[in-house]
mmCIF file of C-alpha atoms in Angstrom:
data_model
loop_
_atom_site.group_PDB
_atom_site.id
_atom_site.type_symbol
_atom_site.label_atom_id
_atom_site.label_comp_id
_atom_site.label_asym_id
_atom_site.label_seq_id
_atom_site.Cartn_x
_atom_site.Cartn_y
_atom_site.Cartn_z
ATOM 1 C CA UNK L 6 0.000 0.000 0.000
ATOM 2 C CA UNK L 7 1.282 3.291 -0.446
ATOM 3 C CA UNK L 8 1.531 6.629 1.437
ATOM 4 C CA UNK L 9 -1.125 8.360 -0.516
ATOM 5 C CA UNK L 10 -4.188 5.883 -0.405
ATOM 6 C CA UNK L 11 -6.566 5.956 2.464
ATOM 7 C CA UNK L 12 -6.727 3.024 4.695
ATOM 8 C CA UNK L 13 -10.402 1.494 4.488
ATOM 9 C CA UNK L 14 -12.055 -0.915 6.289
ATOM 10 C CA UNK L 15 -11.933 -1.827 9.920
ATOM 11 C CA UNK L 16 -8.137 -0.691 10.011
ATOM 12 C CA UNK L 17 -8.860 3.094 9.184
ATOM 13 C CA UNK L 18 -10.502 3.564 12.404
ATOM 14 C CA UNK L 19 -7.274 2.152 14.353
ATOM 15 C CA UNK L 20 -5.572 5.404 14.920
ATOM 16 C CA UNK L 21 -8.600 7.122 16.731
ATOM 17 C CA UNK L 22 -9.538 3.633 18.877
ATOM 18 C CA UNK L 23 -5.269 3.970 20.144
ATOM 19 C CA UNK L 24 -5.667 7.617 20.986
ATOM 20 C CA UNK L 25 -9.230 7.530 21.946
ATOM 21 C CA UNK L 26 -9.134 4.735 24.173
ATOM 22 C CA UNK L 27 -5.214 4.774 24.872
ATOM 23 C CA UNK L 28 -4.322 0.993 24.483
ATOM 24 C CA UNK L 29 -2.488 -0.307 21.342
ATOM 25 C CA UNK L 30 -4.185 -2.643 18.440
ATOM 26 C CA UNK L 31 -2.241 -6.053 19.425
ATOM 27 C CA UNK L 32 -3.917 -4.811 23.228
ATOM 28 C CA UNK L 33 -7.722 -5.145 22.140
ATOM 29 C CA UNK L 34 -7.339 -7.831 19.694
ATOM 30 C CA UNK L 35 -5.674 -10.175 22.884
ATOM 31 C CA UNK L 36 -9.083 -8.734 24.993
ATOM 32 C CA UNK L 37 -10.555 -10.265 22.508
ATOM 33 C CA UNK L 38 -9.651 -13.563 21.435
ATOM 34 C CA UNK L 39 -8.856 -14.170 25.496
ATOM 35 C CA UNK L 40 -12.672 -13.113 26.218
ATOM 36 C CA UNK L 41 -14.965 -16.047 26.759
ATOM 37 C CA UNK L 42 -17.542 -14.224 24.517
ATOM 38 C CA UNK L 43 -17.008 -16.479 20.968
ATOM 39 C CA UNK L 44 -20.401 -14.156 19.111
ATOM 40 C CA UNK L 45 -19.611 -11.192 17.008
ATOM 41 C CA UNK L 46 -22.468 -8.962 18.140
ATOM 42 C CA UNK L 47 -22.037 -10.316 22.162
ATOM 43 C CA UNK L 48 -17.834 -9.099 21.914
ATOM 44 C CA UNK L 49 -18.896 -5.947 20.002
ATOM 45 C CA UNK L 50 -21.455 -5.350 23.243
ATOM 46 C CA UNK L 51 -18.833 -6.196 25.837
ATOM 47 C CA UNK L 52 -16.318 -3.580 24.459
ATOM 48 C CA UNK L 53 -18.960 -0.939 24.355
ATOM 49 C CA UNK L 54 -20.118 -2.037 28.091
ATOM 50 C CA UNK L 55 -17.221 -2.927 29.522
ATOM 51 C CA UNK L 56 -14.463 -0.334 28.047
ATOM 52 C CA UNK L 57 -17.041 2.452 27.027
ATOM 53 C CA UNK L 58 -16.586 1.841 23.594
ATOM 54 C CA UNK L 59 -18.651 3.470 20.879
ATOM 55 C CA UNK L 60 -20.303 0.584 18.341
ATOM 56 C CA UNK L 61 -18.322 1.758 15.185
ATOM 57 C CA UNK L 62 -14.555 1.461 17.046
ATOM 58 C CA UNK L 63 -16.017 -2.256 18.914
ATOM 59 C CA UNK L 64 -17.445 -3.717 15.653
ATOM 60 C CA UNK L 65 -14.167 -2.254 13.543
ATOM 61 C CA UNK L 66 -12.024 -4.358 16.366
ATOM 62 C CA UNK L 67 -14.116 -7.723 16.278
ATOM 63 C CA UNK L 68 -14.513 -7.305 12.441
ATOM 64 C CA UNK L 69 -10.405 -7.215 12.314
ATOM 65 C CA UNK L 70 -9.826 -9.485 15.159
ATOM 66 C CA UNK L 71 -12.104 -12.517 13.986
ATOM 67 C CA UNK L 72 -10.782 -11.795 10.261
ATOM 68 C CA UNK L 73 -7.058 -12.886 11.861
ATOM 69 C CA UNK L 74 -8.220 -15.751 13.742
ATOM 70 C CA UNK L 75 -9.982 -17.502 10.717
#
């Protein structure tokens, strides 16, 4: 990829979940594969409960998380 295209997909919201939320990528996606929770909309409600997430930056985070494990 090079400097001048956008990131798209789940990955272009990465910068603003590290500086809104103050933990690194690799950080939430081990929260995530180490949570007992195994359903995409059930982790996408944890975050948002349980870290104050907003639904765009929890579902961008599952999306890209279960996407690496499969």
């Amino acid at each position: 990829m090079t400097q001048d295209q956008p990131v798209k997909g789940p990955a272009s919201y990465f910068p603003s979940i590290e500086k809104k939320y103050g933990r690194p990528i690799a950080e939430w996606t081990e929260l995530i594969r180490s949570s007992p929770l195994t359903k995409h909309m059930e982790l996408v409600a944890w975050l948002k409960a349980e870290h104050g997430m907003g639904h765009g930056h929890a579902n961008a985070l599952v999306v890209h998380t279960k996407a690496e494990t499969s």
